[in-house]
């Protein structure tokens, strides 16, 4: 039966067993879940901590329930860390089961994602989210998601419909809701099919290049082209200077303010540093004779974690891995028993900003090469918890939605984005990739993929490893909008096509015997043009170093690379310091300590802590004189999230020249012996302030660790200690394979701004016993058993077993829930 024709009504469940403790009968209301089903003390908007009972929000993990719309029973077993293993008799029921299990675990996360995507987060979070909702409405992701559903093939649309049916079956089951609904005075609305698309889009629109182009444009406007060229080097084309004028500068400033105001609530900070590591080693280089595939995905630490582990088994496929709660299939990570896959961000350029001129007397018109044309316009109302609603205007040009600026003032910035400028057919890849039997078949399944552009790395049980750039790369009529916003009225900076699938970089079984990606540059030159700015090369170079060091490696040795904390740039600075000096007092103590160091940022390393302080101080010493004190304060404030990456790129470019023209002088020609003493002394003082004067007590992990924040912590600060997970103190930094970046600003804490949010290892000589881990847990329910029970496993670079074989799934099951079709009788 087509899932859209199946009415969904979960009628009851028999018993509930919490994650620990004995089974117990629990009376629950029948019919649709409502806020009234929660303890009444949760409903008011102000309350004390003692009023909350988080454990009462735990759903049924055991027993049976009935739901109309199923073709046959679906069984959801949960292992010792709460990961759902869904078993179904056909594909449609498997998608239903995935949706139901996701709602059990992550319903509030799904609520957050759909609300922030649609510009409705202020209904939950209050006035703090109005700026985020305004920008989200301008992005028009909801309309794009609906268009994508309409463009889907019947088979793909059926997958999304069945998933939504599973979510709605949970909502109708009468089980308790997450406590966040009571905190905000909300109840969940039905999950519509397009919601799964819009939650995918919001997690990727913020990963594109639009904010980076805006950041570069504002820096250029602040310091001028000559000083900008000093920082960017020969890659900066002076012909790309923005249209002159005070009005354009004001527009750029307004756009930057939009992002700064919305960054935390909309999720910019979670996506802007997105990266990843991935490597595949051919069997010719392993002791088993078969490939090993590893990855770790890098984002900021969402609460709950961005990725949700799950296993789906049915006659059509048997797949395990991780995906986003609210979204069907396994677009990024997993294996099907024959082929495994993972992705890293390609850092591709598939978003452009256009400066649009509007008629101030007639703001519904904007300038085009063919004259003034009417702009799309509509008024929308943002509802706000605890405050009056706000009315906003949303505009659109032929380039896309106007995301910044007010057309009534004469100027605006529109966004052209591959995932929204026309109906996106990329989701047609989801089902075929689950049934691929070889790397070549997996590559072929990616033909329709659009967004985001990924490095897809894979391997199969036949011994192949593969690499593919998947996604839509626009072909532009000029180079101007590669780096900066471009004028939209000239017709000179348009998209004129898409790079054909056959021209996308790919390889199967390369002669090196391995594939390593870490967001580095993919190809030299512009054939095809992928992007202008990539991650600094340190992680990629270290992976290659470790994989090239021996002729053959064991699967364990290959997997252990995930925990490597040696920094190539740290070793380069140590070498430079060894060639410098000696200096006096604290500067010399710092120089000598770092000069003798091996560059390994182990958790207990005192040198690593000193280096982190030095890294900040030397960046300031080198670049503040170029940009000015005021602009340096702005750059390091992270008012625009991409600014931190710009600093990293400047430093990486410098480090690469230590064996060349910067061996004895800095980039501006100053001798290092004149430059280094001040930042070294400042770094020593900063380290003493953090950990005291005795170097034996200095530890990097004393100050460097996770600090995940629940999306309502800012709204309910008195509950933050219960909503937020515990900390995990770690080693590494932004340049190590174990990604653990932090802020550049002097005096800021060293809490992680980006880290590994999903690790996966697949040994193809034993594919049934792959492993994975997240820095949190399967559940999004605070203070429950599986909210953060993988965090310490993740901290020490261990992983949880992927229970894949049916007999092992059953043996590992701690809970078993059966959902039966109601039409088959009670």
mmCIF file of C-alpha atoms in Angstrom, residues 205-474:
data_model
loop_
_atom_site.group_PDB
_atom_site.id
_atom_site.type_symbol
_atom_site.label_atom_id
_atom_site.label_comp_id
_atom_site.label_asym_id
_atom_site.label_seq_id
_atom_site.Cartn_x
_atom_site.Cartn_y
_atom_site.Cartn_z
ATOM 1 C CA UNK A 205 22.359 26.168 3.844
ATOM 2 C CA UNK A 206 24.584 27.508 6.632
ATOM 3 C CA UNK A 207 27.546 25.392 5.462
ATOM 4 C CA UNK A 208 27.855 27.188 2.135
ATOM 5 C CA UNK A 209 30.032 30.091 1.047
ATOM 6 C CA UNK A 210 27.587 32.963 1.397
ATOM 7 C CA UNK A 211 28.730 34.088 4.844
ATOM 8 C CA UNK A 212 32.407 33.681 3.866
ATOM 9 C CA UNK A 213 31.917 35.969 0.870
ATOM 10 C CA UNK A 214 30.187 38.466 3.090
ATOM 11 C CA UNK A 215 33.001 38.307 5.662
ATOM 12 C CA UNK A 216 35.667 38.853 3.009
ATOM 13 C CA UNK A 217 33.668 41.736 1.526
ATOM 14 C CA UNK A 218 33.342 43.489 4.854
ATOM 15 C CA UNK A 219 37.034 42.998 5.656
ATOM 16 C CA UNK A 220 37.897 44.436 2.241
ATOM 17 C CA UNK A 221 35.626 47.412 2.870
ATOM 18 C CA UNK A 222 37.283 47.975 6.268
ATOM 19 C CA UNK A 223 40.951 47.829 5.291
ATOM 20 C CA UNK A 224 41.047 48.546 1.554
ATOM 21 C CA UNK A 225 42.378 46.479 -1.358
ATOM 22 C CA UNK A 226 46.108 46.971 -0.736
ATOM 23 C CA UNK A 227 46.141 45.676 2.820
ATOM 24 C CA UNK A 228 43.583 43.041 1.888
ATOM 25 C CA UNK A 229 45.945 41.791 -0.824
ATOM 26 C CA UNK A 230 48.705 41.463 1.789
ATOM 27 C CA UNK A 231 46.529 38.963 3.669
ATOM 28 C CA UNK A 232 44.971 37.074 0.774
ATOM 29 C CA UNK A 233 48.037 36.963 -1.434
ATOM 30 C CA UNK A 234 48.004 36.415 -5.206
ATOM 31 C CA UNK A 235 44.595 34.713 -5.091
ATOM 32 C CA UNK A 236 42.988 38.151 -4.662
ATOM 33 C CA UNK A 237 42.033 39.744 -7.975
ATOM 34 C CA UNK A 238 41.900 43.540 -7.725
ATOM 35 C CA UNK A 239 39.300 43.605 -10.494
ATOM 36 C CA UNK A 240 36.882 42.012 -8.053
ATOM 37 C CA UNK A 241 36.593 45.113 -5.863
ATOM 38 C CA UNK A 242 33.036 45.756 -4.799
ATOM 39 C CA UNK A 243 30.991 48.544 -6.389
ATOM 40 C CA UNK A 244 32.108 51.718 -4.597
ATOM 41 C CA UNK A 245 29.891 53.773 -2.386
ATOM 42 C CA UNK A 246 28.875 54.395 1.178
ATOM 43 C CA UNK A 247 25.553 52.652 0.601
ATOM 44 C CA UNK A 248 27.229 49.324 -0.253
ATOM 45 C CA UNK A 249 29.352 49.520 2.895
ATOM 46 C CA UNK A 250 26.233 50.126 4.966
ATOM 47 C CA UNK A 251 24.546 47.143 3.310
ATOM 48 C CA UNK A 252 27.491 44.889 4.134
ATOM 49 C CA UNK A 253 27.465 46.080 7.725
ATOM 50 C CA UNK A 254 23.733 45.449 7.990
ATOM 51 C CA UNK A 255 24.176 41.946 6.577
ATOM 52 C CA UNK A 256 26.935 41.184 9.053
ATOM 53 C CA UNK A 257 24.718 42.406 11.878
ATOM 54 C CA UNK A 258 21.927 40.091 10.664
ATOM 55 C CA UNK A 259 24.202 37.071 10.946
ATOM 56 C CA UNK A 260 25.673 38.119 14.277
ATOM 57 C CA UNK A 261 22.199 38.566 15.763
ATOM 58 C CA UNK A 262 20.910 35.247 14.469
ATOM 59 C CA UNK A 263 24.056 33.099 14.703
ATOM 60 C CA UNK A 264 23.355 31.239 17.932
ATOM 61 C CA UNK A 265 19.608 30.701 17.582
ATOM 62 C CA UNK A 266 19.588 29.856 13.867
ATOM 63 C CA UNK A 267 22.599 27.573 14.157
ATOM 64 C CA UNK A 268 25.351 29.336 12.212
ATOM 65 C CA UNK A 269 27.849 28.449 14.900
ATOM 66 C CA UNK A 270 27.005 24.767 14.551
ATOM 67 C CA UNK A 271 27.585 24.615 10.817
ATOM 68 C CA UNK A 272 30.109 27.236 9.800
ATOM 69 C CA UNK A 273 33.161 25.253 10.887
ATOM 70 C CA UNK A 274 31.783 22.056 9.420
ATOM 71 C CA UNK A 275 34.517 19.831 8.093
ATOM 72 C CA UNK A 276 35.574 16.205 8.436
ATOM 73 C CA UNK A 277 38.318 13.629 8.022
ATOM 74 C CA UNK A 278 37.959 10.494 5.965
ATOM 75 C CA UNK A 279 40.284 7.832 4.657
ATOM 76 C CA UNK A 280 39.998 4.537 2.836
ATOM 77 C CA UNK A 281 42.918 2.114 2.665
ATOM 78 C CA UNK A 282 43.035 -0.500 -0.077
ATOM 79 C CA UNK A 283 43.527 -4.162 0.808
ATOM 80 C CA UNK A 284 46.952 -4.058 -0.814
ATOM 81 C CA UNK A 285 48.014 -1.835 2.078
ATOM 82 C CA UNK A 286 46.267 -3.728 4.930
ATOM 83 C CA UNK A 287 47.247 -6.874 6.795
ATOM 84 C CA UNK A 288 43.863 -8.457 6.024
ATOM 85 C CA UNK A 289 43.957 -7.927 2.256
ATOM 86 C CA UNK A 290 40.650 -6.032 2.351
ATOM 87 C CA UNK A 291 39.909 -2.306 2.726
ATOM 88 C CA UNK A 292 39.395 -0.281 5.880
ATOM 89 C CA UNK A 293 37.164 2.796 5.790
ATOM 90 C CA UNK A 294 37.228 5.473 8.522
ATOM 91 C CA UNK A 295 35.773 8.910 9.064
ATOM 92 C CA UNK A 296 34.914 11.537 11.604
ATOM 93 C CA UNK A 297 32.557 14.409 10.828
ATOM 94 C CA UNK A 298 33.292 17.840 12.300
ATOM 95 C CA UNK A 299 30.721 20.359 13.439
ATOM 96 C CA UNK A 300 30.055 22.349 16.558
ATOM 97 C CA UNK A 301 28.605 20.261 19.349
ATOM 98 C CA UNK A 302 24.809 20.318 19.072
ATOM 99 C CA UNK A 303 22.698 19.140 22.007
ATOM 100 C CA UNK A 304 21.646 16.522 21.200
ATOM 101 C CA UNK A 305 24.370 15.578 18.750
ATOM 102 C CA UNK A 306 23.790 16.402 15.075
ATOM 103 C CA UNK A 307 23.890 12.760 13.994
ATOM 104 C CA UNK A 308 21.602 9.966 15.178
ATOM 105 C CA UNK A 309 22.680 6.317 14.937
ATOM 106 C CA UNK A 310 20.155 3.794 13.620
ATOM 107 C CA UNK A 311 19.879 0.427 11.842
ATOM 108 C CA UNK A 312 17.178 -0.420 9.277
ATOM 109 C CA UNK A 313 16.594 -3.980 8.099
ATOM 110 C CA UNK A 314 14.072 -5.171 5.505
ATOM 111 C CA UNK A 315 14.168 -7.462 2.430
ATOM 112 C CA UNK A 316 15.174 -4.552 0.165
ATOM 113 C CA UNK A 317 18.183 -3.426 2.228
ATOM 114 C CA UNK A 318 19.960 -3.825 5.557
ATOM 115 C CA UNK A 319 21.764 -0.580 6.440
ATOM 116 C CA UNK A 320 23.381 0.759 9.588
ATOM 117 C CA UNK A 321 25.036 4.105 10.242
ATOM 118 C CA UNK A 322 23.940 7.618 11.122
ATOM 119 C CA UNK A 323 21.610 10.263 9.756
ATOM 120 C CA UNK A 324 19.746 13.345 10.910
ATOM 121 C CA UNK A 325 16.734 12.920 13.153
ATOM 122 C CA UNK A 326 13.755 13.910 11.035
ATOM 123 C CA UNK A 327 15.282 12.693 7.767
ATOM 124 C CA UNK A 328 14.969 9.226 6.174
ATOM 125 C CA UNK A 329 17.782 7.091 4.763
ATOM 126 C CA UNK A 330 21.558 7.431 5.260
ATOM 127 C CA UNK A 331 22.836 10.249 3.047
ATOM 128 C CA UNK A 332 26.238 10.608 4.721
ATOM 129 C CA UNK A 333 27.397 7.575 6.697
ATOM 130 C CA UNK A 334 26.745 3.849 6.780
ATOM 131 C CA UNK A 335 27.142 0.447 5.202
ATOM 132 C CA UNK A 336 24.765 -2.132 3.739
ATOM 133 C CA UNK A 337 26.847 -5.253 4.293
ATOM 134 C CA UNK A 338 28.608 -4.892 0.946
ATOM 135 C CA UNK A 339 29.450 -1.211 0.495
ATOM 136 C CA UNK A 340 30.327 1.431 3.073
ATOM 137 C CA UNK A 341 30.386 5.192 2.614
ATOM 138 C CA UNK A 342 31.142 8.452 4.352
ATOM 139 C CA UNK A 343 31.525 12.083 3.386
ATOM 140 C CA UNK A 344 33.587 15.148 4.075
ATOM 141 C CA UNK A 345 32.682 18.693 3.107
ATOM 142 C CA UNK A 346 34.282 19.637 -0.220
ATOM 143 C CA UNK A 347 34.375 23.367 0.639
ATOM 144 C CA UNK A 348 32.758 23.903 -2.743
ATOM 145 C CA UNK A 349 31.377 27.219 -3.961
ATOM 146 C CA UNK A 350 27.679 26.755 -4.695
ATOM 147 C CA UNK A 351 26.213 29.922 -3.174
ATOM 148 C CA UNK A 352 26.490 33.443 -4.583
ATOM 149 C CA UNK A 353 25.478 36.822 -3.175
ATOM 150 C CA UNK A 354 24.232 39.502 -5.555
ATOM 151 C CA UNK A 355 23.997 43.195 -4.731
ATOM 152 C CA UNK A 356 20.586 44.240 -6.026
ATOM 153 C CA UNK A 357 19.463 47.787 -6.808
ATOM 154 C CA UNK A 358 15.832 48.590 -6.010
ATOM 155 C CA UNK A 359 13.753 51.551 -7.071
ATOM 156 C CA UNK A 360 13.340 53.541 -3.860
ATOM 157 C CA UNK A 361 10.155 55.107 -5.184
ATOM 158 C CA UNK A 362 8.808 51.771 -6.335
ATOM 159 C CA UNK A 363 10.469 49.150 -4.106
ATOM 160 C CA UNK A 364 8.745 46.265 -5.831
ATOM 161 C CA UNK A 365 11.046 46.820 -8.811
ATOM 162 C CA UNK A 366 14.731 45.932 -9.121
ATOM 163 C CA UNK A 367 17.300 46.677 -11.803
ATOM 164 C CA UNK A 368 18.194 44.022 -14.394
ATOM 165 C CA UNK A 369 20.093 44.118 -17.696
ATOM 166 C CA UNK A 370 16.719 44.377 -19.399
ATOM 167 C CA UNK A 371 15.436 47.222 -17.253
ATOM 168 C CA UNK A 372 13.423 47.402 -14.054
ATOM 169 C CA UNK A 373 11.522 44.244 -13.179
ATOM 170 C CA UNK A 374 8.955 43.574 -10.440
ATOM 171 C CA UNK A 375 10.342 41.785 -7.379
ATOM 172 C CA UNK A 376 8.490 39.041 -5.607
ATOM 173 C CA UNK A 377 7.137 40.241 -2.282
ATOM 174 C CA UNK A 378 5.046 38.980 0.595
ATOM 175 C CA UNK A 379 4.389 39.991 4.187
ATOM 176 C CA UNK A 380 4.775 37.473 6.975
ATOM 177 C CA UNK A 381 4.089 37.508 10.705
ATOM 178 C CA UNK A 382 6.464 36.040 13.280
ATOM 179 C CA UNK A 383 4.743 34.828 16.442
ATOM 180 C CA UNK A 384 6.797 35.232 19.628
ATOM 181 C CA UNK A 385 6.393 33.428 22.905
ATOM 182 C CA UNK A 386 5.712 36.005 25.605
ATOM 183 C CA UNK A 387 5.638 39.009 23.248
ATOM 184 C CA UNK A 388 3.606 40.638 20.491
ATOM 185 C CA UNK A 389 4.076 39.305 16.955
ATOM 186 C CA UNK A 390 6.354 41.036 14.463
ATOM 187 C CA UNK A 391 5.477 41.633 10.802
ATOM 188 C CA UNK A 392 8.240 41.385 8.224
ATOM 189 C CA UNK A 393 8.564 41.668 4.441
ATOM 190 C CA UNK A 394 10.161 38.979 2.299
ATOM 191 C CA UNK A 395 11.503 39.822 -1.164
ATOM 192 C CA UNK A 396 12.787 37.815 -4.110
ATOM 193 C CA UNK A 397 14.648 38.592 -7.346
ATOM 194 C CA UNK A 398 15.591 36.427 -10.305
ATOM 195 C CA UNK A 399 18.737 35.432 -8.377
ATOM 196 C CA UNK A 400 16.851 34.193 -5.330
ATOM 197 C CA UNK A 401 15.584 35.459 -1.981
ATOM 198 C CA UNK A 402 16.774 38.805 -0.635
ATOM 199 C CA UNK A 403 18.499 37.651 2.554
ATOM 200 C CA UNK A 404 19.983 40.962 3.716
ATOM 201 C CA UNK A 405 19.025 44.584 3.426
ATOM 202 C CA UNK A 406 15.733 46.413 2.923
ATOM 203 C CA UNK A 407 14.758 47.028 -0.704
ATOM 204 C CA UNK A 408 12.923 50.153 0.402
ATOM 205 C CA UNK A 409 16.343 51.666 1.128
ATOM 206 C CA UNK A 410 17.487 50.977 -2.424
ATOM 207 C CA UNK A 411 19.812 47.985 -1.943
ATOM 208 C CA UNK A 412 19.647 44.338 -0.912
ATOM 209 C CA UNK A 413 21.675 41.132 -1.080
ATOM 210 C CA UNK A 414 20.062 38.149 -2.778
ATOM 211 C CA UNK A 415 21.250 34.563 -2.463
ATOM 212 C CA UNK A 416 21.528 32.073 -5.279
ATOM 213 C CA UNK A 417 21.908 28.555 -3.941
ATOM 214 C CA UNK A 418 21.874 25.252 -5.793
ATOM 215 C CA UNK A 419 19.456 23.661 -3.308
ATOM 216 C CA UNK A 420 16.794 26.375 -3.628
ATOM 217 C CA UNK A 421 17.047 28.111 -7.001
ATOM 218 C CA UNK A 422 14.963 25.353 -8.593
ATOM 219 C CA UNK A 423 13.331 22.110 -7.383
ATOM 220 C CA UNK A 424 16.085 19.865 -6.077
ATOM 221 C CA UNK A 425 16.142 16.252 -7.347
ATOM 222 C CA UNK A 426 19.095 15.236 -5.191
ATOM 223 C CA UNK A 427 17.046 13.016 -2.894
ATOM 224 C CA UNK A 428 16.613 10.533 -5.761
ATOM 225 C CA UNK A 429 20.045 9.204 -4.760
ATOM 226 C CA UNK A 430 18.941 8.070 -1.296
ATOM 227 C CA UNK A 431 17.262 4.748 -2.089
ATOM 228 C CA UNK A 432 19.618 3.466 -4.844
ATOM 229 C CA UNK A 433 22.725 4.012 -2.731
ATOM 230 C CA UNK A 434 21.323 1.704 -0.046
ATOM 231 C CA UNK A 435 21.149 -1.127 -2.572
ATOM 232 C CA UNK A 436 24.539 -0.571 -4.226
ATOM 233 C CA UNK A 437 26.765 -3.646 -4.236
ATOM 234 C CA UNK A 438 30.054 -2.051 -5.330
ATOM 235 C CA UNK A 439 31.837 1.265 -5.172
ATOM 236 C CA UNK A 440 31.100 1.801 -8.870
ATOM 237 C CA UNK A 441 27.363 1.290 -8.290
ATOM 238 C CA UNK A 442 27.458 3.670 -5.327
ATOM 239 C CA UNK A 443 29.089 6.335 -7.510
ATOM 240 C CA UNK A 444 26.488 5.889 -10.227
ATOM 241 C CA UNK A 445 23.703 6.311 -7.666
ATOM 242 C CA UNK A 446 25.000 9.823 -6.902
ATOM 243 C CA UNK A 447 24.187 11.292 -10.322
ATOM 244 C CA UNK A 448 21.166 13.262 -9.089
ATOM 245 C CA UNK A 449 22.812 14.517 -5.869
ATOM 246 C CA UNK A 450 22.730 18.305 -5.526
ATOM 247 C CA UNK A 451 23.511 19.658 -2.053
ATOM 248 C CA UNK A 452 25.769 19.787 -0.189
ATOM 249 C CA UNK A 453 28.729 19.086 -2.428
ATOM 250 C CA UNK A 454 30.665 16.300 -0.687
ATOM 251 C CA UNK A 455 33.803 14.239 -0.967
ATOM 252 C CA UNK A 456 32.204 10.773 -0.985
ATOM 253 C CA UNK A 457 34.679 8.117 0.157
ATOM 254 C CA UNK A 458 33.728 4.456 -0.010
ATOM 255 C CA UNK A 459 34.867 0.839 -0.075
ATOM 256 C CA UNK A 460 33.310 -2.551 -0.781
ATOM 257 C CA UNK A 461 33.775 -6.203 0.129
ATOM 258 C CA UNK A 462 35.214 -6.925 -3.331
ATOM 259 C CA UNK A 463 38.251 -4.884 -2.302
ATOM 260 C CA UNK A 464 37.609 -1.565 -4.060
ATOM 261 C CA UNK A 465 37.997 1.903 -2.591
ATOM 262 C CA UNK A 466 36.552 5.006 -4.207
ATOM 263 C CA UNK A 467 36.408 8.781 -4.203
ATOM 264 C CA UNK A 468 33.800 11.028 -5.828
ATOM 265 C CA UNK A 469 32.932 14.714 -5.659
ATOM 266 C CA UNK A 470 29.163 14.492 -5.596
ATOM 267 C CA UNK A 471 26.805 17.422 -5.992
ATOM 268 C CA UNK A 472 25.934 20.334 -8.233
ATOM 269 C CA UNK A 473 28.759 22.723 -9.140
ATOM 270 C CA UNK A 474 27.545 25.852 -10.947
#
